[in-house]
Amino acid sequence: MKKRVVITGVGCVTPIGIGKDKFWDSLEKGVSGVGKLTRFEAPTLATQIAAQVNDFEPTEFIEKREVKKMDRFTQYAVASAKMAYEDSGIKEVDAERMGVIIGSGIGGIETMEEQHTKLIEKGPGRVSPFLIPMMISNMAAGQVAIILGAKGPNTCVVTACASGTHSIGDAFKTIQRGDADVMICGGAEAPITPLSMAGFCSMKALSTRNDEPQKASRPFDRDRDGFIMGEGAGMLIIEELEHALKRNARIYAEVVGYGSTADAYHITTPSETGEGAARAMKMAIDDAGASVEEVDYINAHGTSTEYNDRFETLAVKRVFGEHAYKLAMSSTKSMTGHLLGAAGAVEAIVCAMAIHNSYIPPTINIDNQDEELDLDYVPNAGRKADVRLALSNSLGFGGHNGTLAFRKYE
């Protein structure tokens, strides 16, 4: 028999708040985390805005001598994992039964850029001996395991913007099949760097609404013009149900389903019929043993790009039929920006807290809803609602699709 899995701790570093309480308060208020790009100067970039984490102080979470050995994405991962672990209230755990799965789309690209510049300007002898361990994408999972003493299963998922979702899904299956009692899982990303921003600008994937940063991320709006680069991390403590009950843990929600599919279509464009995303949602619903009519809320991938918004909407209609018009679907990227490999993890936290708090956060900046997109995207104001079953969608470059299903714990 499959073991039941519940969420007992959450932690996050986001452009709209560090820690679950500040993050949730911003979601309820519809606060945008997008502003002028200040991390570096690049006046010739077409996009001069980003969703930065401006108030993060790594030494609040990490010993000072260790901070310089970690890329920013690992610092975000460690900070959010420590917050999630504290939030879970776990005091004692069998270290060999606690694992870590943390995803990242582009890992330590900031470190790579800095050290490459040093190589060119000063020669190979000046390249840091920490370049490799700071840069590799699996180091977030490695450092979290070291700091929290987790000796169980430990891996890293790299599936672009679906990395966080796939990490949680794989961690869910690890507990479900009995290979661990507790998993620390999520995603971390720090992509606001000159090379990364230049690459996405060259693809024309980013919004250039430079004069109105807080209005720039506008999923499902007629006047959207691209996504906003964001940064941060989201971590969850998920736990085998009996293990959680024995220590009388607070339970946010139950993880009940996971779907993972490929479009096998194009390196950046989603399948035009939404069939890959649709199969991921259907797989997660079937895995949960649920019917489509039970789903109350979907946290959309919702990037604010024309293709994503249109094809995800088609996918939802394909799966849900008439019920697509009865459920609520919002994109919190309208507030956080797009955190790439961390997005799915942060949005899984949104789903868990939406269930726990009986509240659906809005999609902000829908001033003129696209006429072709006719679902309930919870425009501009959140609402109280009894959320019994929620889905979180992530659709990554390469055609990677992931959907998680969460149910109210009863």
XYZ file of C-alpha atoms in Angstrom:
410
model
C 0.000 0.000 0.000
C 1.257 3.487 -0.859
C 2.167 5.628 2.135
C 0.357 8.938 2.595
C 2.474 12.104 2.450
C 1.762 15.444 4.112
C 3.325 18.919 4.133
C 4.467 19.952 7.602
C 6.878 22.821 6.933
C 7.408 25.579 4.368
C 10.105 28.203 3.843
C 10.757 30.681 1.076
C 12.942 33.500 -0.176
C 10.999 35.516 -2.759
C 10.861 39.008 -4.272
C 7.681 39.690 -2.270
C 8.876 38.455 1.075
C 11.303 36.243 2.958
C 9.545 33.681 5.117
C 6.031 32.286 4.745
C 4.238 35.015 6.685
C 5.628 37.986 4.738
C 5.206 36.057 1.493
C 1.574 35.210 2.186
C 0.740 38.714 3.373
C 2.061 40.104 0.059
C 0.059 37.556 -1.937
C -3.147 38.535 -0.158
C -2.466 42.228 -0.753
C -1.548 41.748 -4.427
C 1.945 43.216 -4.002
C 4.247 43.209 -7.023
C 7.914 42.327 -6.463
C 9.037 43.773 -9.781
C 11.218 46.877 -9.892
C 14.137 48.502 -11.654
C 17.126 46.239 -12.265
C 19.811 47.261 -9.755
C 21.888 44.070 -9.327
C 24.243 45.203 -12.103
C 24.478 47.910 -14.756
C 23.733 46.964 -18.374
C 22.191 50.012 -20.058
C 22.025 48.338 -23.472
C 19.800 45.495 -22.283
C 16.281 45.773 -23.696
C 14.859 44.769 -20.305
C 15.758 47.001 -17.359
C 13.392 45.462 -14.787
C 13.436 42.295 -12.659
C 11.947 40.711 -9.548
C 14.961 40.878 -7.230
C 15.244 39.758 -3.612
C 16.544 43.029 -2.225
C 16.480 42.418 1.533
C 18.254 39.077 1.802
C 21.168 38.916 4.275
C 22.798 35.470 3.992
C 24.582 35.688 7.357
C 21.190 35.593 9.069
C 21.020 31.945 7.982
C 24.590 30.838 7.166
C 27.897 31.177 9.014
C 29.892 34.055 7.553
C 32.882 31.912 6.573
C 30.591 29.577 4.610
C 28.703 32.292 2.734
C 31.606 32.967 0.346
C 31.696 29.283 -0.586
C 28.107 29.317 -1.835
C 26.614 30.766 -4.996
C 23.573 32.944 -4.399
C 21.180 30.153 -5.496
C 22.597 27.865 -2.794
C 22.312 30.605 -0.180
C 18.628 30.972 -1.046
C 18.176 27.196 -0.845
C 19.858 26.879 2.547
C 17.936 29.823 4.006
C 14.547 28.571 2.849
C 15.319 24.980 3.895
C 16.263 26.126 7.410
C 13.032 28.138 7.634
C 10.984 25.149 6.440
C 12.697 22.785 8.872
C 12.075 25.139 11.790
C 8.487 25.604 10.647
C 7.942 21.828 10.672
C 8.814 21.621 14.365
C 10.929 18.489 13.868
C 13.204 17.991 16.862
C 14.554 14.490 16.327
C 14.710 12.460 13.136
C 16.522 9.359 11.886
C 19.124 11.048 9.666
C 19.254 8.105 7.266
C 15.471 8.350 6.765
C 15.555 12.067 5.846
C 16.490 13.021 2.272
C 16.841 16.088 0.062
C 15.789 16.799 -3.537
C 16.337 20.361 -4.739
C 16.089 21.504 -8.345
C 17.615 24.434 -10.201
C 17.420 25.480 -13.830
C 20.830 27.120 -14.252
C 22.516 26.633 -10.857
C 25.536 28.799 -10.094
C 25.631 30.854 -13.266
C 26.593 34.001 -11.326
C 29.733 32.292 -10.039
C 30.561 31.006 -13.509
C 30.266 34.478 -15.034
C 32.398 36.099 -12.339
C 35.135 33.492 -12.559
C 35.146 33.492 -16.355
C 35.746 37.238 -16.286
C 38.604 36.674 -13.830
C 40.066 33.991 -16.132
C 40.044 36.349 -19.126
C 41.337 39.403 -17.271
C 43.828 37.861 -14.815
C 44.598 34.328 -15.998
C 43.800 30.790 -14.794
C 45.843 31.091 -11.594
C 43.299 33.557 -10.197
C 40.248 31.329 -10.706
C 38.691 30.338 -7.382
C 39.192 26.770 -6.132
C 35.521 26.958 -5.139
C 34.355 27.603 -8.719
C 33.181 24.037 -9.368
C 31.514 23.289 -6.005
C 29.803 26.694 -6.088
C 28.609 26.363 -9.663
C 27.227 22.824 -9.979
C 23.457 22.630 -9.691
C 23.421 19.727 -7.213
C 25.275 21.742 -4.581
C 22.085 23.233 -3.117
C 20.931 19.724 -2.201
C 24.423 18.885 -0.974
C 24.752 21.944 1.270
C 21.247 21.565 2.725
C 22.001 17.939 3.565
C 25.270 18.928 5.265
C 23.695 21.725 7.312
C 20.550 19.801 8.346
C 22.221 16.390 8.661
C 20.062 14.590 6.099
C 21.728 11.304 5.111
C 18.857 9.759 3.099
C 18.173 9.939 -0.653
C 19.738 13.047 -2.185
C 19.383 14.198 -5.774
C 18.998 17.283 -7.957
C 16.429 17.773 -10.709
C 17.240 19.988 -13.708
C 14.158 20.439 -15.887
C 14.262 24.205 -16.481
C 11.143 25.946 -15.135
C 9.651 22.641 -13.967
C 12.634 21.765 -11.709
C 10.953 22.691 -8.421
C 7.763 20.819 -9.263
C 9.604 17.683 -10.368
C 11.749 17.795 -7.205
C 8.674 17.782 -4.988
C 7.026 15.100 -7.116
C 10.078 12.859 -6.925
C 10.362 13.446 -3.167
C 6.658 12.576 -2.788
C 7.244 9.269 -4.587
C 10.352 8.578 -2.462
C 8.270 8.681 0.728
C 5.267 6.983 -0.880
C 7.331 3.901 -1.748
C 8.924 3.820 1.717
C 12.494 4.973 0.987
C 12.355 7.882 3.475
C 10.161 9.288 6.253
C 10.991 12.966 5.706
C 12.076 14.823 2.553
C 13.317 18.386 2.210
C 12.382 19.390 -1.329
C 11.959 22.388 -3.591
C 13.842 24.626 -5.979
C 16.321 27.512 -5.943
C 17.417 29.995 -8.597
C 19.547 33.128 -8.907
C 19.401 34.034 -12.611
C 19.563 37.836 -12.454
C 23.029 38.112 -13.987
C 24.324 39.913 -17.093
C 24.741 36.802 -19.242
C 21.489 35.186 -18.181
C 19.459 38.346 -18.708
C 21.155 38.914 -22.090
C 20.285 35.380 -23.168
C 16.612 35.699 -22.289
C 16.496 39.168 -23.864
C 17.946 37.755 -27.085
C 15.113 35.216 -27.093
C 12.673 38.133 -26.666
C 11.141 36.225 -23.767
C 11.261 39.105 -21.258
C 8.894 42.038 -20.860
C 10.274 45.421 -21.874
C 7.664 47.441 -19.992
C 10.530 49.287 -18.314
C 8.486 52.364 -17.408
C 5.915 50.380 -15.422
C 7.798 47.599 -13.589
C 4.980 46.691 -11.226
C 2.541 46.375 -14.142
C 4.912 44.350 -16.327
C 4.025 40.799 -15.274
C 0.438 40.454 -16.513
C -0.539 36.843 -17.225
C -3.747 36.406 -19.253
C -3.952 40.138 -20.036
C -4.298 41.271 -23.635
C -1.292 43.585 -23.326
C 1.233 41.130 -21.865
C 4.640 41.240 -23.560
C 6.792 38.621 -21.841
C 7.809 37.361 -18.423
C 9.788 39.004 -15.632
C 12.993 37.372 -14.419
C 12.766 36.565 -10.726
C 14.969 34.880 -8.120
C 14.603 33.040 -4.848
C 13.781 29.623 -3.453
C 10.945 27.593 -1.996
C 11.356 24.552 0.260
C 8.859 22.133 1.757
C 9.171 19.546 4.478
C 7.049 16.619 3.376
C 6.562 13.725 5.704
C 5.041 10.257 5.869
C 1.652 10.699 7.536
C 2.149 8.357 10.498
C 5.568 9.892 11.165
C 3.936 13.333 11.288
C 1.022 12.204 13.458
C 3.329 10.566 16.028
C 4.895 13.939 16.788
C 1.576 15.819 16.544
C 2.790 17.959 13.628
C 0.773 20.771 12.070
C -0.307 19.690 8.571
C -0.786 22.270 5.800
C -2.079 19.844 3.166
C -1.625 16.348 1.804
C 0.381 15.648 -1.354
C -1.813 13.257 -3.315
C -0.781 13.288 -6.966
C 2.058 13.869 -9.403
C 2.167 13.965 -13.182
C 5.237 14.280 -15.402
C 5.166 14.351 -19.216
C 7.085 15.654 -22.232
C 5.738 17.612 -25.195
C 8.362 16.107 -27.529
C 7.620 19.121 -29.715
C 9.968 22.144 -29.487
C 12.875 23.390 -27.364
C 11.067 26.512 -26.087
C 7.472 26.592 -27.385
C 4.819 24.539 -25.578
C 2.785 22.084 -27.594
C 0.215 24.147 -29.528
C -2.692 21.995 -28.399
C -1.579 21.904 -24.776
C -1.676 18.116 -24.936
C 1.523 17.568 -22.912
C 0.401 19.835 -20.087
C -3.054 18.249 -20.222
C -1.616 14.767 -19.794
C 0.445 15.930 -16.785
C -2.677 17.338 -15.097
C -4.719 14.218 -15.858
C -1.915 12.003 -14.561
C -1.771 13.948 -11.274
C -5.565 13.787 -10.855
C -5.609 10.045 -11.562
C -2.681 9.512 -9.180
C -4.734 11.295 -6.522
C -7.668 8.979 -7.181
C -9.787 12.081 -7.776
C -12.244 13.261 -10.403
C -11.798 16.481 -12.377
C -14.922 17.917 -10.704
C -13.148 17.802 -7.313
C -10.475 20.331 -8.360
C -11.219 23.799 -6.949
C -8.041 25.698 -7.799
C -5.091 25.616 -10.203
C -1.950 27.632 -9.625
C -1.096 28.229 -13.271
C 2.368 28.245 -14.770
C 1.052 31.557 -16.122
C 4.248 33.249 -17.267
C 2.730 36.292 -19.028
C 3.892 35.137 -22.461
C 1.400 34.746 -25.283
C 2.104 31.085 -26.039
C 2.211 29.885 -22.416
C -1.006 31.597 -21.379
C -2.907 30.442 -24.461
C -1.700 26.823 -24.522
C -2.055 26.303 -20.756
C -5.639 27.546 -21.006
C -6.273 25.091 -23.859
C -4.765 22.311 -21.747
C -7.072 23.098 -18.818
C -10.132 23.070 -21.098
C -8.953 19.784 -22.591
C -8.782 18.106 -19.178
C -11.714 19.682 -17.373
C -14.321 20.334 -20.062
C -17.192 22.386 -18.622
C -15.655 22.211 -15.137
C -12.842 24.454 -16.456
C -15.313 27.349 -16.171
C -16.185 26.530 -12.554
C -12.702 26.258 -11.020
C -10.404 29.166 -10.113
C -7.003 29.537 -11.760
C -4.479 32.226 -10.834
C -0.885 33.044 -11.669
C 1.160 34.240 -8.700
C 3.996 34.996 -11.128
C 2.080 38.232 -11.681
C 3.505 39.208 -8.261
C 6.711 37.167 -7.835
C 7.958 37.253 -11.409
C 9.219 33.973 -12.845
C 11.656 32.200 -10.525
C 12.557 29.591 -13.192
C 13.686 26.438 -11.364
C 12.348 27.732 -8.048
C 8.933 28.697 -9.435
C 7.226 25.335 -9.041
C 8.359 25.018 -5.432
C 7.181 28.494 -4.451
C 3.864 27.840 -6.194
C 3.474 24.507 -4.399
C 3.742 26.504 -1.172
C 1.011 28.806 -2.506
C -1.266 25.801 -3.063
C -0.565 24.345 0.389
C -1.268 27.676 2.081
C -4.335 28.329 -0.090
C -5.776 25.066 1.213
C -4.652 25.748 4.781
C -5.891 29.352 4.825
C -8.994 28.837 2.634
C -7.912 31.699 0.391
C -7.091 31.934 -3.328
C -4.515 34.603 -4.251
C -5.145 36.749 -7.344
C -3.588 37.282 -10.724
C -2.731 40.976 -10.626
C -2.474 43.317 -13.634
C -5.405 41.873 -15.582
C -6.699 45.200 -16.883
C -7.970 43.885 -20.215
C -8.356 40.127 -20.152
C -7.381 38.503 -23.445
C -10.633 37.721 -25.258
C -9.377 34.266 -26.223
C -8.660 33.419 -22.569
C -12.050 33.038 -20.930
C -11.504 31.184 -17.649
C -11.702 32.539 -14.092
C -8.148 33.794 -13.520
C -9.063 35.470 -10.181
C -8.342 38.933 -11.618
C -6.724 41.546 -9.368
C -8.272 40.512 -6.032
C -7.963 37.286 -4.072
C -10.952 35.634 -2.414
C -11.923 33.427 0.480
C -12.718 29.923 -0.729
C -12.814 26.392 0.593
C -10.028 24.787 -1.439
C -10.347 21.001 -1.177
C -8.114 19.943 -4.080
C -5.533 22.135 -5.814
C -3.139 21.625 -8.710
C 0.142 23.369 -9.430
C 1.394 23.412 -13.036
C 4.940 23.905 -14.308
C 5.935 23.884 -17.979
C 9.666 24.015 -18.724
C 11.817 24.686 -21.794
C 12.552 21.400 -23.495
C 8.894 20.417 -23.188
C 9.110 19.284 -19.540
C 5.665 19.346 -17.891
C 4.942 18.733 -14.216
C 1.756 18.877 -12.143
C 1.343 18.354 -8.409
C -1.978 17.667 -6.672
C -2.672 18.719 -3.071
C -5.699 17.864 -0.971
C -7.039 19.274 2.279
C -5.945 16.901 5.049
C -8.886 15.301 6.775
